[in-house]
PDB file of C-alpha atoms in Angstrom:
ATOM      1  CA  MET C   1      88.473 171.656 157.287  1.00 92.00           C
ATOM      2  CA  ARG C   2      86.277 174.726 157.535  1.00 96.00           C
ATOM      3  CA  LEU C   3      83.076 174.797 159.599  1.00 97.00           C
ATOM      4  CA  VAL C   4      80.691 177.751 159.604  1.00 98.00           C
ATOM      5  CA  LEU C   5      78.209 178.063 162.472  1.00 98.00           C
ATOM      6  CA  PHE C   6      75.177 179.824 160.990  1.00 99.00           C
ATOM      7  CA  GLY C   7      72.433 180.923 163.346  1.00 98.00           C
ATOM      8  CA  ASP C   8      70.946 183.403 165.788  1.00 98.00           C
ATOM      9  CA  SER C   9      71.883 184.310 169.374  1.00 98.00           C
ATOM     10  CA  ILE C  10      72.100 180.648 170.400  1.00 98.00           C
ATOM     11  CA  THR C  11      75.042 180.388 168.005  1.00 98.00           C
ATOM     12  CA  ALA C  12      76.452 183.835 168.737  1.00 98.00           C
ATOM     13  CA  ARG C  13      76.331 184.244 172.538  1.00 98.00           C
ATOM     14  CA  THR C  14      79.595 184.623 174.436  1.00 97.00           C
ATOM     15  CA  GLU C  15      78.206 183.973 177.935  1.00 97.00           C
ATOM     16  CA  GLY C  16      80.926 186.122 179.476  1.00 95.00           C
ATOM     17  CA  HIS C  17      83.777 184.879 177.279  1.00 97.00           C
ATOM     18  CA  ASP C  18      85.679 186.917 174.725  1.00 97.00           C
ATOM     19  CA  ARG C  19      84.289 184.840 171.822  1.00 97.00           C
ATOM     20  CA  PRO C  20      81.104 182.869 171.172  1.00 98.00           C
ATOM     21  CA  LEU C  21      80.919 180.001 173.627  1.00 98.00           C
ATOM     22  CA  LEU C  22      79.804 177.493 170.991  1.00 98.00           C
ATOM     23  CA  THR C  23      82.961 178.235 169.017  1.00 98.00           C
ATOM     24  CA  ILE C  24      85.115 177.753 172.118  1.00 97.00           C
ATOM     25  CA  LYS C  25      83.449 174.448 173.002  1.00 97.00           C
ATOM     26  CA  LEU C  26      83.820 173.080 169.485  1.00 97.00           C
ATOM     27  CA  GLU C  27      87.475 174.098 169.287  1.00 95.00           C
ATOM     28  CA  GLU C  28      88.031 172.102 172.481  1.00 94.00           C
ATOM     29  CA  LYS C  29      86.337 169.011 171.053  1.00 94.00           C
ATOM     30  CA  LEU C  30      87.433 169.057 167.426  1.00 92.00           C
ATOM     31  CA  SER C  31      90.943 168.319 166.266  1.00 76.00           C
ATOM     32  CA  GLY C  32      93.203 171.210 165.296  1.00 77.00           C
ATOM     33  CA  THR C  33      92.549 170.678 161.589  1.00 83.00           C
ATOM     34  CA  TRP C  34      89.200 172.456 161.877  1.00 93.00           C
ATOM     35  CA  ASN C  35      88.823 176.165 161.171  1.00 96.00           C
ATOM     36  CA  ILE C  36      85.602 177.317 162.876  1.00 97.00           C
ATOM     37  CA  ILE C  37      83.850 180.507 161.776  1.00 98.00           C
ATOM     38  CA  ASN C  38      80.942 181.801 163.847  1.00 98.00           C
ATOM     39  CA  ALA C  39      78.220 183.437 161.742  1.00 98.00           C
ATOM     40  CA  GLY C  40      75.601 183.820 164.455  1.00 98.00           C
ATOM     41  CA  VAL C  41      73.660 187.086 164.717  1.00 98.00           C
ATOM     42  CA  PRO C  42      71.318 187.690 167.676  1.00 98.00           C
ATOM     43  CA  GLY C  43      67.687 188.250 166.782  1.00 98.00           C
ATOM     44  CA  ASN C  44      67.937 186.704 163.328  1.00 98.00           C
ATOM     45  CA  ASN C  45      65.225 184.595 161.761  1.00 98.00           C
ATOM     46  CA  THR C  46      65.385 182.643 158.508  1.00 98.00           C
ATOM     47  CA  PHE C  47      64.507 185.693 156.394  1.00 98.00           C
ATOM     48  CA  ASP C  48      67.503 187.500 157.890  1.00 98.00           C
ATOM     49  CA  ALA C  49      69.622 184.419 157.270  1.00 98.00           C
ATOM     50  CA  LEU C  50      68.875 184.438 153.556  1.00 98.00           C
ATOM     51  CA  GLU C  51      69.793 188.110 153.291  1.00 98.00           C
ATOM     52  CA  ARG C  52      73.291 187.539 154.676  1.00 98.00           C
ATOM     53  CA  ILE C  53      74.103 183.970 153.637  1.00 98.00           C
ATOM     54  CA  GLU C  54      76.371 185.028 150.787  1.00 98.00           C
ATOM     55  CA  LYS C  55      78.602 187.393 152.775  1.00 98.00           C
ATOM     56  CA  ASP C  56      78.579 185.476 156.068  1.00 98.00           C
ATOM     57  CA  VAL C  57      78.632 181.840 154.930  1.00 98.00           C
ATOM     58  CA  LEU C  58      79.221 181.113 151.253  1.00 98.00           C
ATOM     59  CA  ILE C  59      82.147 183.512 150.958  1.00 98.00           C
ATOM     60  CA  HIS C  60      84.130 181.223 153.288  1.00 98.00           C
ATOM     61  CA  ASN C  61      83.699 178.173 151.029  1.00 98.00           C
ATOM     62  CA  PRO C  62      82.960 175.936 154.039  1.00 97.00           C
ATOM     63  CA  ASP C  63      83.211 172.149 154.146  1.00 96.00           C
ATOM     64  CA  PHE C  64      80.236 172.025 156.528  1.00 97.00           C
ATOM     65  CA  VAL C  65      77.698 174.504 157.864  1.00 98.00           C
ATOM     66  CA  THR C  66      75.515 174.117 160.931  1.00 98.00           C
ATOM     67  CA  VAL C  67      72.158 175.838 160.437  1.00 99.00           C
ATOM     68  CA  LEU C  68      70.399 176.618 163.715  1.00 99.00           C
ATOM     69  CA  PHE C  69      67.393 178.910 163.418  1.00 98.00           C
ATOM     70  CA  GLY C  70      63.843 178.799 164.718  1.00 98.00           C
ATOM     71  CA  ALA C  71      63.932 180.479 168.124  1.00 98.00           C
ATOM     72  CA  ASN C  72      63.051 183.834 166.580  1.00 98.00           C
ATOM     73  CA  ASP C  73      60.886 182.407 163.805  1.00 98.00           C
ATOM     74  CA  ALA C  74      58.716 180.829 166.534  1.00 98.00           C
ATOM     75  CA  ALA C  75      58.569 183.882 168.814  1.00 98.00           C
ATOM     76  CA  PHE C  76      54.993 185.044 169.376  1.00 97.00           C
ATOM     77  CA  HIS C  77      55.725 188.736 168.762  1.00 97.00           C
ATOM     78  CA  LYS C  78      57.557 188.270 165.439  1.00 97.00           C
ATOM     79  CA  MET C  79      56.493 184.850 164.224  1.00 98.00           C
ATOM     80  CA  VAL C  80      57.498 183.568 160.792  1.00 98.00           C
ATOM     81  CA  GLN C  81      54.758 181.346 159.415  1.00 98.00           C
ATOM     82  CA  LEU C  82      55.620 177.655 159.141  1.00 98.00           C
ATOM     83  CA  ASN C  83      55.340 177.570 155.350  1.00 98.00           C
ATOM     84  CA  ASP C  84      57.716 180.540 155.066  1.00 98.00           C
ATOM     85  CA  PHE C  85      60.069 178.924 157.570  1.00 98.00           C
ATOM     86  CA  ALA C  86      60.111 175.747 155.480  1.00 98.00           C
ATOM     87  CA  SER C  87      60.682 177.668 152.258  1.00 98.00           C
ATOM     88  CA  ASN C  88      63.486 179.716 153.793  1.00 98.00           C
ATOM     89  CA  LEU C  89      65.241 176.625 155.146  1.00 98.00           C
ATOM     90  CA  THR C  90      64.972 174.931 151.772  1.00 98.00           C
ATOM     91  CA  ASN C  91      66.551 177.952 150.104  1.00 98.00           C
ATOM     92  CA  ILE C  92      69.308 178.016 152.718  1.00 98.00           C
ATOM     93  CA  VAL C  93      70.125 174.357 152.083  1.00 98.00           C
ATOM     94  CA  THR C  94      70.047 174.909 148.328  1.00 98.00           C
ATOM     95  CA  ALA C  95      72.541 177.764 148.648  1.00 98.00           C
ATOM     96  CA  ILE C  96      74.917 175.776 150.865  1.00 98.00           C
ATOM     97  CA  THR C  97      74.242 172.339 149.248  1.00 98.00           C
ATOM     98  CA  SER C  98      72.749 169.470 151.182  1.00 97.00           C
ATOM     99  CA  LYS C  99      75.964 167.500 151.592  1.00 96.00           C
ATOM    100  CA  LYS C 100      77.522 170.428 153.486  1.00 97.00           C
ATOM    101  CA  THR C 101      74.461 171.341 155.559  1.00 98.00           C
ATOM    102  CA  ILE C 102      73.804 170.181 159.118  1.00 98.00           C
ATOM    103  CA  LEU C 103      70.284 171.301 159.993  1.00 98.00           C
ATOM    104  CA  ILE C 104      69.653 171.630 163.738  1.00 98.00           C
ATOM    105  CA  SER C 105      66.178 171.900 165.209  1.00 98.00           C
ATOM    106  CA  PRO C 106      65.604 174.774 167.662  1.00 98.00           C
ATOM    107  CA  ALA C 107      66.191 174.075 171.344  1.00 98.00           C
ATOM    108  CA  PRO C 108      63.293 173.824 173.784  1.00 98.00           C
ATOM    109  CA  VAL C 109      62.737 176.559 176.356  1.00 98.00           C
ATOM    110  CA  ASP C 110      62.059 176.665 180.069  1.00 97.00           C
ATOM    111  CA  GLU C 111      58.420 177.717 179.944  1.00 96.00           C
ATOM    112  CA  ARG C 112      58.416 178.771 183.590  1.00 96.00           C
ATOM    113  CA  ILE C 113      60.495 181.849 182.767  1.00 97.00           C
ATOM    114  CA  GLN C 114      60.343 182.180 178.954  1.00 97.00           C
ATOM    115  CA  HIS C 115      57.075 183.750 177.886  1.00 96.00           C
ATOM    116  CA  ALA C 116      57.697 184.744 174.255  1.00 98.00           C
ATOM    117  CA  ARG C 117      57.887 181.126 173.103  1.00 97.00           C
ATOM    118  CA  ASN C 118      56.600 177.741 174.202  1.00 98.00           C
ATOM    119  CA  ASN C 119      57.556 174.182 173.450  1.00 98.00           C
ATOM    120  CA  THR C 120      54.299 173.292 171.739  1.00 98.00           C
ATOM    121  CA  VAL C 121      55.010 175.867 169.050  1.00 98.00           C
ATOM    122  CA  LEU C 122      58.750 175.181 168.961  1.00 98.00           C
ATOM    123  CA  LYS C 123      58.003 171.509 168.339  1.00 98.00           C
ATOM    124  CA  GLN C 124      56.158 172.476 165.154  1.00 98.00           C
ATOM    125  CA  TYR C 125      59.229 174.362 163.918  1.00 98.00           C
ATOM    126  CA  ALA C 126      61.471 171.470 164.931  1.00 98.00           C
ATOM    127  CA  GLU C 127      59.309 169.107 162.881  1.00 98.00           C
ATOM    128  CA  VAL C 128      59.699 171.392 159.870  1.00 98.00           C
ATOM    129  CA  VAL C 129      63.485 171.250 160.250  1.00 98.00           C
ATOM    130  CA  ARG C 130      63.341 167.452 160.304  1.00 98.00           C
ATOM    131  CA  ALA C 131      61.082 167.378 157.252  1.00 98.00           C
ATOM    132  CA  ILE C 132      63.381 169.685 155.288  1.00 98.00           C
ATOM    133  CA  SER C 133      66.373 167.531 156.210  1.00 98.00           C
ATOM    134  CA  VAL C 134      64.549 164.568 154.662  1.00 98.00           C
ATOM    135  CA  THR C 135      63.366 166.317 151.502  1.00 98.00           C
ATOM    136  CA  THR C 136      66.786 167.873 150.873  1.00 98.00           C
ATOM    137  CA  SER C 137      68.859 164.884 152.092  1.00 97.00           C
ATOM    138  CA  SER C 138      70.719 167.140 154.514  1.00 97.00           C
ATOM    139  CA  HIS C 139      72.422 166.104 157.725  1.00 97.00           C
ATOM    140  CA  TYR C 140      70.262 166.613 160.801  1.00 98.00           C
ATOM    141  CA  ILE C 141      70.553 167.039 164.566  1.00 98.00           C
ATOM    142  CA  ASP C 142      67.332 166.865 166.566  1.00 98.00           C
ATOM    143  CA  LEU C 143      68.359 169.269 169.317  1.00 98.00           C
ATOM    144  CA  PHE C 144      64.754 169.865 170.372  1.00 98.00           C
ATOM    145  CA  THR C 145      63.938 166.221 171.127  1.00 98.00           C
ATOM    146  CA  ASP C 146      67.366 165.409 172.548  1.00 97.00           C
ATOM    147  CA  MET C 147      67.306 168.308 175.003  1.00 97.00           C
ATOM    148  CA  LEU C 148      63.738 167.588 176.104  1.00 95.00           C
ATOM    149  CA  GLY C 149      65.015 164.237 177.316  1.00 93.00           C
ATOM    150  CA  ILE C 150      67.573 165.783 179.669  1.00 94.00           C
ATOM    151  CA  HIS C 151      66.911 165.298 183.362  1.00 90.00           C
ATOM    152  CA  ASN C 152      66.479 168.706 185.018  1.00 89.00           C
ATOM    153  CA  LEU C 153      66.378 170.559 181.707  1.00 94.00           C
ATOM    154  CA  SER C 154      65.942 173.918 183.426  1.00 95.00           C
ATOM    155  CA  VAL C 155      69.500 173.693 184.797  1.00 95.00           C
ATOM    156  CA  THR C 156      70.936 172.978 181.335  1.00 95.00           C
ATOM    157  CA  LEU C 157      69.006 175.914 179.875  1.00 95.00           C
ATOM    158  CA  ARG C 158      70.210 178.367 182.526  1.00 96.00           C
ATOM    159  CA  GLY C 159      72.580 181.005 181.140  1.00 96.00           C
ATOM    160  CA  LEU C 160      73.701 184.435 182.277  1.00 96.00           C
ATOM    161  CA  ARG C 161      70.411 185.989 181.172  1.00 95.00           C
ATOM    162  CA  ASN C 162      68.434 183.234 182.887  1.00 96.00           C
ATOM    163  CA  ASP C 163      65.496 183.786 180.540  1.00 97.00           C
ATOM    164  CA  GLY C 164      64.736 180.151 179.743  1.00 97.00           C
ATOM    165  CA  LEU C 165      66.008 180.556 176.177  1.00 97.00           C
ATOM    166  CA  HIS C 166      69.692 181.472 176.180  1.00 97.00           C
ATOM    167  CA  PHE C 167      71.622 178.677 177.832  1.00 93.00           C
ATOM    168  CA  GLY C 168      75.065 178.671 179.422  1.00 93.00           C
ATOM    169  CA  GLU C 169      77.985 176.288 179.883  1.00 96.00           C
ATOM    170  CA  LEU C 170      75.937 173.107 180.293  1.00 97.00           C
ATOM    171  CA  GLY C 171      73.769 173.847 177.284  1.00 97.00           C
ATOM    172  CA  TYR C 172      76.758 174.602 175.081  1.00 98.00           C
ATOM    173  CA  ASP C 173      78.526 171.471 176.284  1.00 97.00           C
ATOM    174  CA  TYR C 174      75.476 169.518 175.188  1.00 97.00           C
ATOM    175  CA  LEU C 175      75.074 171.244 171.818  1.00 98.00           C
ATOM    176  CA  SER C 176      78.777 171.051 170.991  1.00 98.00           C
ATOM    177  CA  ASP C 177      78.765 167.325 171.810  1.00 97.00           C
ATOM    178  CA  LEU C 178      75.910 166.780 169.361  1.00 98.00           C
ATOM    179  CA  ILE C 179      77.652 168.751 166.623  1.00 98.00           C
ATOM    180  CA  SER C 180      81.004 167.063 167.232  1.00 96.00           C
ATOM    181  CA  ASN C 181      79.440 163.615 167.119  1.00 95.00           C
ATOM    182  CA  GLU C 182      77.646 164.430 163.869  1.00 96.00           C
ATOM    183  CA  LEU C 183      80.845 165.729 162.304  1.00 94.00           C
ATOM    184  CA  LEU C 184      82.616 162.548 163.369  1.00 88.00           C
ATOM    185  CA  ILE C 185      80.000 160.506 161.563  1.00 90.00           C
ATOM    186  CA  ILE C 186      79.921 162.508 158.347  1.00 91.00           C
ATOM    187  CA  SER C 187      83.576 163.487 158.024  1.00 82.00           C
ATOM    188  CA  GLY C 188      85.387 160.562 159.581  1.00 70.00           C
ATOM    189  CA  LYS C 189      87.752 162.938 161.349  1.00 46.00           C
ATOM    190  CA  SER C 190      89.023 161.995 164.800  1.00 38.00           C
ATOM    191  CA  LEU C 191      87.799 164.229 167.589  1.00 42.00           C
ATOM    192  CA  ASN C 192      89.517 164.997 170.859  1.00 46.00           C
ATOM    193  CA  TYR C 193      87.218 164.973 173.874  1.00 45.00           C
ATOM    194  CA  PRO C 194      88.741 166.406 177.065  1.00 46.00           C
ATOM    195  CA  GLU C 195      88.190 164.421 180.239  1.00 40.00           C
ATOM    196  CA  SER C 196      86.130 167.290 181.641  1.00 36.00           C
ATOM    197  CA  SER C 197      83.602 167.096 178.807  1.00 39.00           C
ATOM    198  CA  CYS C 198      80.088 167.037 180.214  1.00 40.00           C
ATOM    199  CA  SER C 199      78.091 163.847 179.898  1.00 39.00           C
ATOM    200  CA  ARG C 200      74.940 164.087 177.796  1.00 40.00           C
ATOM    201  CA  ASN C 201      73.011 161.652 179.967  1.00 37.00           C
TER     202      ASN C 201
END
């Protein structure tokens, strides 16, 4: 089966590896029947996503697509208004089709060191993602709420840049677990979890 990971730098970052770390983590957790294509582009918002969805996503004829945007839409210096964000997400789902789309709310940030975004605003964008998942009948992962519940969130959010936004190994373990579990539910495929897989508790 073919999975496209569609998003911004959270989807695209390598964190010192030779390929995007989210791709690596998912390849470890999903069975070998999955072909994973990373279509993350750093700095992208949902307007950018619509401009490239045909050549970066639809051309691959995916079975499922994760859609993870919002970090740049919610940034203070380049904010996309909530109504535009909602409209863009709806158009993205329409292009992919709801049965293939896994909408993911944006991750929270460590406000102590991330000053271009805050969790009050990010929560509003996360709520839009949830609402669009309902109105379009898309699959949905509430990354924002789930990560806020992590004990010592700042450690999970710490990546090589240590900017409170771009997370590292622990964050990608957590995100890839959520995606793998959702794919298990909606596809019925068996997943292989290595013994070293990080607990989400």
